[in-house]
């Protein structure tokens, strides 16, 4: 498929601080492409250069064949943007906001149809301040789509949402992609990237350290499998740590956690069986995207399995 976004050797600094340092990637037509990285990694600065909101110091950017700065007026008609912090006036109703934004575009979507599609049909006359967090996020997505864009950029899409609202929003994004919209998604949240993205670019300290599918990134961790079990009788760590496929062993209460290669499970269970030890409650944990992220950046995502990601990245 053709690339709709091309970023080559992007560089952006603020005084002596380098925010983006030689970033390059492409986004293919019809995919959901994630930008993933710790706070301060340069994610939002990169995306704002793509949107034409910031001017890069060096490098080339093409979006739908357009230069974001030189062709900004035309690109605005074809690119939808949901900003990291895009609050509206408290008394502005959802319907008023959509009609206002629709007036900015040559060929806008029908505000009523869009509200119906995004689950806001009953909120046309509701002031922005009276909408729930999930409804405000739906409205921000609607505002990004009101111009019938070919590409949508969504920055920290689910920050501050409860788990159910987050999952509802993920479903909405998948529906948006099914309409043929290419999506660039900036996120801290590992599960969000795993659930939605076809590919992700991991940015750390202003540089792209990897571009791959979420599954492709986790497959790089060949030594990241964890075997968790409760032994039927005590044993010395050396029984397993001496195996070539075992990288490490830790104990958590009465459970043992062995880290090793893809062949570690066979090696560990064989040794235990030969020594008359039963591995009770045996569980094998495959590497996750968060494991790959930590290996690539040395940082955690800033979000637990059920928590909201951190905000304020640049």
mmCIF file with all atom_site columns, N, CA, C and O in Angstrom, residues 10-23 40-46 54 57 203-207 314:
data_model
loop_
_atom_site.group_PDB
_atom_site.id
_atom_site.type_symbol
_atom_site.label_atom_id
_atom_site.label_alt_id
_atom_site.label_comp_id
_atom_site.label_asym_id
_atom_site.label_entity_id
_atom_site.label_seq_id
_atom_site.pdbx_PDB_ins_code
_atom_site.Cartn_x
_atom_site.Cartn_y
_atom_site.Cartn_z
_atom_site.occupancy
_atom_site.B_iso_or_equiv
_atom_site.pdbx_formal_charge
_atom_site.auth_seq_id
_atom_site.auth_comp_id
_atom_site.auth_asym_id
_atom_site.auth_atom_id
_atom_site.pdbx_PDB_model_num
ATOM 1   N N  . UNK A 1 10  ? 13.873 13.922 10.621 1.00 0.00 ? 10  UNK A N  1
ATOM 2   C CA . UNK A 1 10  ? 13.274 15.070 11.309 1.00 0.00 ? 10  UNK A CA 1
ATOM 3   C C  . UNK A 1 10  ? 14.108 15.454 12.524 1.00 0.00 ? 10  UNK A C  1
ATOM 4   O O  . UNK A 1 10  ? 14.513 14.603 13.324 1.00 0.00 ? 10  UNK A O  1
ATOM 5   N N  . UNK A 1 11  ? 14.333 16.749 12.659 1.00 0.00 ? 11  UNK A N  1
ATOM 6   C CA . UNK A 1 11  ? 15.092 17.275 13.802 1.00 0.00 ? 11  UNK A CA 1
ATOM 7   C C  . UNK A 1 11  ? 14.388 18.526 14.307 1.00 0.00 ? 11  UNK A C  1
ATOM 8   O O  . UNK A 1 11  ? 14.022 19.409 13.543 1.00 0.00 ? 11  UNK A O  1
ATOM 9   N N  . UNK A 1 12  ? 14.186 18.583 15.644 1.00 0.00 ? 12  UNK A N  1
ATOM 10  C CA . UNK A 1 12  ? 13.577 19.753 16.253 1.00 0.00 ? 12  UNK A CA 1
ATOM 11  C C  . UNK A 1 12  ? 14.178 19.974 17.633 1.00 0.00 ? 12  UNK A C  1
ATOM 12  O O  . UNK A 1 12  ? 14.213 19.071 18.476 1.00 0.00 ? 12  UNK A O  1
ATOM 13  N N  . UNK A 1 13  ? 14.687 21.195 17.858 1.00 0.00 ? 13  UNK A N  1
ATOM 14  C CA . UNK A 1 13  ? 15.259 21.532 19.151 1.00 0.00 ? 13  UNK A CA 1
ATOM 15  C C  . UNK A 1 13  ? 14.642 22.793 19.716 1.00 0.00 ? 13  UNK A C  1
ATOM 16  O O  . UNK A 1 13  ? 14.063 23.615 18.997 1.00 0.00 ? 13  UNK A O  1
ATOM 17  N N  . UNK A 1 14  ? 14.765 22.959 21.026 1.00 0.00 ? 14  UNK A N  1
ATOM 18  C CA . UNK A 1 14  ? 14.324 24.152 21.728 1.00 0.00 ? 14  UNK A CA 1
ATOM 19  C C  . UNK A 1 14  ? 15.525 24.666 22.518 1.00 0.00 ? 14  UNK A C  1
ATOM 20  O O  . UNK A 1 14  ? 15.821 24.151 23.596 1.00 0.00 ? 14  UNK A O  1
ATOM 21  N N  . UNK A 1 15  ? 16.216 25.640 21.964 1.00 0.00 ? 15  UNK A N  1
ATOM 22  C CA . UNK A 1 15  ? 17.444 26.107 22.585 1.00 0.00 ? 15  UNK A CA 1
ATOM 23  C C  . UNK A 1 15  ? 18.478 24.996 22.579 1.00 0.00 ? 15  UNK A C  1
ATOM 24  O O  . UNK A 1 15  ? 18.772 24.405 21.544 1.00 0.00 ? 15  UNK A O  1
ATOM 25  N N  . UNK A 1 16  ? 18.991 24.664 23.758 1.00 0.00 ? 16  UNK A N  1
ATOM 26  C CA . UNK A 1 16  ? 20.001 23.610 23.854 1.00 0.00 ? 16  UNK A CA 1
ATOM 27  C C  . UNK A 1 16  ? 19.390 22.220 23.993 1.00 0.00 ? 16  UNK A C  1
ATOM 28  O O  . UNK A 1 16  ? 20.113 21.221 24.030 1.00 0.00 ? 16  UNK A O  1
ATOM 29  N N  . UNK A 1 17  ? 18.053 22.143 24.075 1.00 0.00 ? 17  UNK A N  1
ATOM 30  C CA . UNK A 1 17  ? 17.378 20.860 24.244 1.00 0.00 ? 17  UNK A CA 1
ATOM 31  C C  . UNK A 1 17  ? 16.953 20.296 22.893 1.00 0.00 ? 17  UNK A C  1
ATOM 32  O O  . UNK A 1 17  ? 16.242 20.958 22.133 1.00 0.00 ? 17  UNK A O  1
ATOM 33  N N  . UNK A 1 18  ? 17.390 19.093 22.596 1.00 0.00 ? 18  UNK A N  1
ATOM 34  C CA . UNK A 1 18  ? 16.991 18.422 21.358 1.00 0.00 ? 18  UNK A CA 1
ATOM 35  C C  . UNK A 1 18  ? 15.784 17.548 21.667 1.00 0.00 ? 18  UNK A C  1
ATOM 36  O O  . UNK A 1 18  ? 15.876 16.583 22.431 1.00 0.00 ? 18  UNK A O  1
ATOM 37  N N  . UNK A 1 19  ? 14.627 17.899 21.104 1.00 0.00 ? 19  UNK A N  1
ATOM 38  C CA . UNK A 1 19  ? 13.398 17.146 21.350 1.00 0.00 ? 19  UNK A CA 1
ATOM 39  C C  . UNK A 1 19  ? 13.239 15.993 20.382 1.00 0.00 ? 19  UNK A C  1
ATOM 40  O O  . UNK A 1 19  ? 12.775 14.910 20.745 1.00 0.00 ? 19  UNK A O  1
ATOM 41  N N  . UNK A 1 20  ? 13.611 16.215 19.118 1.00 0.00 ? 20  UNK A N  1
ATOM 42  C CA . UNK A 1 20  ? 13.487 15.195 18.076 1.00 0.00 ? 20  UNK A CA 1
ATOM 43  C C  . UNK A 1 20  ? 14.806 15.160 17.315 1.00 0.00 ? 20  UNK A C  1
ATOM 44  O O  . UNK A 1 20  ? 15.275 16.197 16.834 1.00 0.00 ? 20  UNK A O  1
ATOM 45  N N  . UNK A 1 21  ? 15.397 13.990 17.210 1.00 0.00 ? 21  UNK A N  1
ATOM 46  C CA . UNK A 1 21  ? 16.746 13.867 16.675 1.00 0.00 ? 21  UNK A CA 1
ATOM 47  C C  . UNK A 1 21  ? 16.793 12.796 15.592 1.00 0.00 ? 21  UNK A C  1
ATOM 48  O O  . UNK A 1 21  ? 16.894 11.604 15.884 1.00 0.00 ? 21  UNK A O  1
ATOM 49  N N  . UNK A 1 22  ? 16.655 13.212 14.323 1.00 0.00 ? 22  UNK A N  1
ATOM 50  C CA . UNK A 1 22  ? 16.796 12.314 13.171 1.00 0.00 ? 22  UNK A CA 1
ATOM 51  C C  . UNK A 1 22  ? 15.727 11.223 13.145 1.00 0.00 ? 22  UNK A C  1
ATOM 52  O O  . UNK A 1 22  ? 16.013 10.040 12.984 1.00 0.00 ? 22  UNK A O  1
ATOM 53  N N  . UNK A 1 23  ? 14.468 11.609 13.297 1.00 0.00 ? 23  UNK A N  1
ATOM 54  C CA . UNK A 1 23  ? 13.349 10.662 13.279 1.00 0.00 ? 23  UNK A CA 1
ATOM 55  C C  . UNK A 1 23  ? 12.898 10.418 11.846 1.00 0.00 ? 23  UNK A C  1
ATOM 56  O O  . UNK A 1 23  ? 12.680 11.363 11.080 1.00 0.00 ? 23  UNK A O  1
ATOM 57  N N  . UNK A 1 40  ? 8.425  12.799 27.557 1.00 0.00 ? 40  UNK A N  1
ATOM 58  C CA . UNK A 1 40  ? 9.568  13.574 27.112 1.00 0.00 ? 40  UNK A CA 1
ATOM 59  C C  . UNK A 1 40  ? 10.347 12.953 25.980 1.00 0.00 ? 40  UNK A C  1
ATOM 60  O O  . UNK A 1 40  ? 11.428 13.446 25.638 1.00 0.00 ? 40  UNK A O  1
ATOM 61  N N  . UNK A 1 41  ? 9.826  11.890 25.369 1.00 0.00 ? 41  UNK A N  1
ATOM 62  C CA . UNK A 1 41  ? 10.578 11.191 24.319 1.00 0.00 ? 41  UNK A CA 1
ATOM 63  C C  . UNK A 1 41  ? 10.605 11.949 23.001 1.00 0.00 ? 41  UNK A C  1
ATOM 64  O O  . UNK A 1 41  ? 11.460 11.697 22.153 1.00 0.00 ? 41  UNK A O  1
ATOM 65  N N  . UNK A 1 42  ? 9.647  12.868 22.791 1.00 0.00 ? 42  UNK A N  1
ATOM 66  C CA . UNK A 1 42  ? 9.560  13.593 21.528 1.00 0.00 ? 42  UNK A CA 1
ATOM 67  C C  . UNK A 1 42  ? 8.370  13.214 20.683 1.00 0.00 ? 42  UNK A C  1
ATOM 68  O O  . UNK A 1 42  ? 8.256  13.645 19.528 1.00 0.00 ? 42  UNK A O  1
ATOM 69  N N  . UNK A 1 43  ? 7.428  12.449 21.253 1.00 0.00 ? 43  UNK A N  1
ATOM 70  C CA . UNK A 1 43  ? 6.281  11.972 20.481 1.00 0.00 ? 43  UNK A CA 1
ATOM 71  C C  . UNK A 1 43  ? 5.408  13.120 19.982 1.00 0.00 ? 43  UNK A C  1
ATOM 72  O O  . UNK A 1 43  ? 5.118  13.229 18.792 1.00 0.00 ? 43  UNK A O  1
ATOM 73  N N  . UNK A 1 44  ? 4.957  13.959 20.930 1.00 0.00 ? 44  UNK A N  1
ATOM 74  C CA . UNK A 1 44  ? 4.028  15.028 20.559 1.00 0.00 ? 44  UNK A CA 1
ATOM 75  C C  . UNK A 1 44  ? 4.697  16.059 19.659 1.00 0.00 ? 44  UNK A C  1
ATOM 76  O O  . UNK A 1 44  ? 4.085  16.569 18.722 1.00 0.00 ? 44  UNK A O  1
ATOM 77  N N  . UNK A 1 45  ? 5.966  16.361 19.899 1.00 0.00 ? 45  UNK A N  1
ATOM 78  C CA . UNK A 1 45  ? 6.678  17.295 19.021 1.00 0.00 ? 45  UNK A CA 1
ATOM 79  C C  . UNK A 1 45  ? 6.736  16.749 17.603 1.00 0.00 ? 45  UNK A C  1
ATOM 80  O O  . UNK A 1 45  ? 6.511  17.471 16.628 1.00 0.00 ? 45  UNK A O  1
ATOM 81  N N  . UNK A 1 46  ? 7.026  15.459 17.469 1.00 0.00 ? 46  UNK A N  1
ATOM 82  C CA . UNK A 1 46  ? 7.058  14.828 16.149 1.00 0.00 ? 46  UNK A CA 1
ATOM 83  C C  . UNK A 1 46  ? 5.716  14.964 15.451 1.00 0.00 ? 46  UNK A C  1
ATOM 84  O O  . UNK A 1 46  ? 5.634  15.367 14.279 1.00 0.00 ? 46  UNK A O  1
ATOM 85  N N  . UNK A 1 54  ? 4.083  22.828 14.272 1.00 0.00 ? 54  UNK A N  1
ATOM 86  C CA . UNK A 1 54  ? 5.453  23.250 14.574 1.00 0.00 ? 54  UNK A CA 1
ATOM 87  C C  . UNK A 1 54  ? 6.303  23.125 13.322 1.00 0.00 ? 54  UNK A C  1
ATOM 88  O O  . UNK A 1 54  ? 6.025  22.302 12.450 1.00 0.00 ? 54  UNK A O  1
ATOM 89  N N  . UNK A 1 57  ? 13.364 21.932 12.422 1.00 0.00 ? 57  UNK A N  1
ATOM 90  C CA . UNK A 1 57  ? 14.630 22.591 12.121 1.00 0.00 ? 57  UNK A CA 1
ATOM 91  C C  . UNK A 1 57  ? 15.270 21.994 10.873 1.00 0.00 ? 57  UNK A C  1
ATOM 92  O O  . UNK A 1 57  ? 15.855 22.706 10.059 1.00 0.00 ? 57  UNK A O  1
ATOM 93  N N  . UNK A 1 203 ? 9.735  5.660  20.165 1.00 0.00 ? 203 UNK A N  1
ATOM 94  C CA . UNK A 1 203 ? 10.633 6.818  20.208 1.00 0.00 ? 203 UNK A CA 1
ATOM 95  C C  . UNK A 1 203 ? 11.172 6.967  21.617 1.00 0.00 ? 203 UNK A C  1
ATOM 96  O O  . UNK A 1 203 ? 10.414 6.932  22.591 1.00 0.00 ? 203 UNK A O  1
ATOM 97  N N  . UNK A 1 204 ? 12.478 7.124  21.738 1.00 0.00 ? 204 UNK A N  1
ATOM 98  C CA . UNK A 1 204 ? 13.112 7.323  23.024 1.00 0.00 ? 204 UNK A CA 1
ATOM 99  C C  . UNK A 1 204 ? 14.212 8.361  22.882 1.00 0.00 ? 204 UNK A C  1
ATOM 100 O O  . UNK A 1 204 ? 15.047 8.270  21.984 1.00 0.00 ? 204 UNK A O  1
ATOM 101 N N  . UNK A 1 205 ? 14.157 9.385  23.738 1.00 0.00 ? 205 UNK A N  1
ATOM 102 C CA . UNK A 1 205 ? 15.145 10.471 23.727 1.00 0.00 ? 205 UNK A CA 1
ATOM 103 C C  . UNK A 1 205 ? 15.276 11.087 22.329 1.00 0.00 ? 205 UNK A C  1
ATOM 104 O O  . UNK A 1 205 ? 16.366 11.394 21.858 1.00 0.00 ? 205 UNK A O  1
ATOM 105 N N  . UNK A 1 206 ? 14.130 11.258 21.680 1.00 0.00 ? 206 UNK A N  1
ATOM 106 C CA . UNK A 1 206 ? 14.099 11.943 20.404 1.00 0.00 ? 206 UNK A CA 1
ATOM 107 C C  . UNK A 1 206 ? 14.460 11.106 19.198 1.00 0.00 ? 206 UNK A C  1
ATOM 108 O O  . UNK A 1 206 ? 14.497 11.625 18.078 1.00 0.00 ? 206 UNK A O  1
ATOM 109 N N  . UNK A 1 207 ? 14.706 9.820  19.389 1.00 0.00 ? 207 UNK A N  1
ATOM 110 C CA . UNK A 1 207 ? 15.091 8.957  18.274 1.00 0.00 ? 207 UNK A CA 1
ATOM 111 C C  . UNK A 1 207 ? 14.148 7.762  18.149 1.00 0.00 ? 207 UNK A C  1
ATOM 112 O O  . UNK A 1 207 ? 13.639 7.247  19.154 1.00 0.00 ? 207 UNK A O  1
ATOM 113 N N  . UNK A 1 314 ? 6.104  15.432 25.651 1.00 0.00 ? 314 UNK A N  1
ATOM 114 C CA . UNK A 1 314 ? 6.382  16.391 24.583 1.00 0.00 ? 314 UNK A CA 1
ATOM 115 C C  . UNK A 1 314 ? 6.980  15.691 23.408 1.00 0.00 ? 314 UNK A C  1
ATOM 116 O O  . UNK A 1 314 ? 7.369  14.541 23.493 1.00 0.00 ? 314 UNK A O  1
#
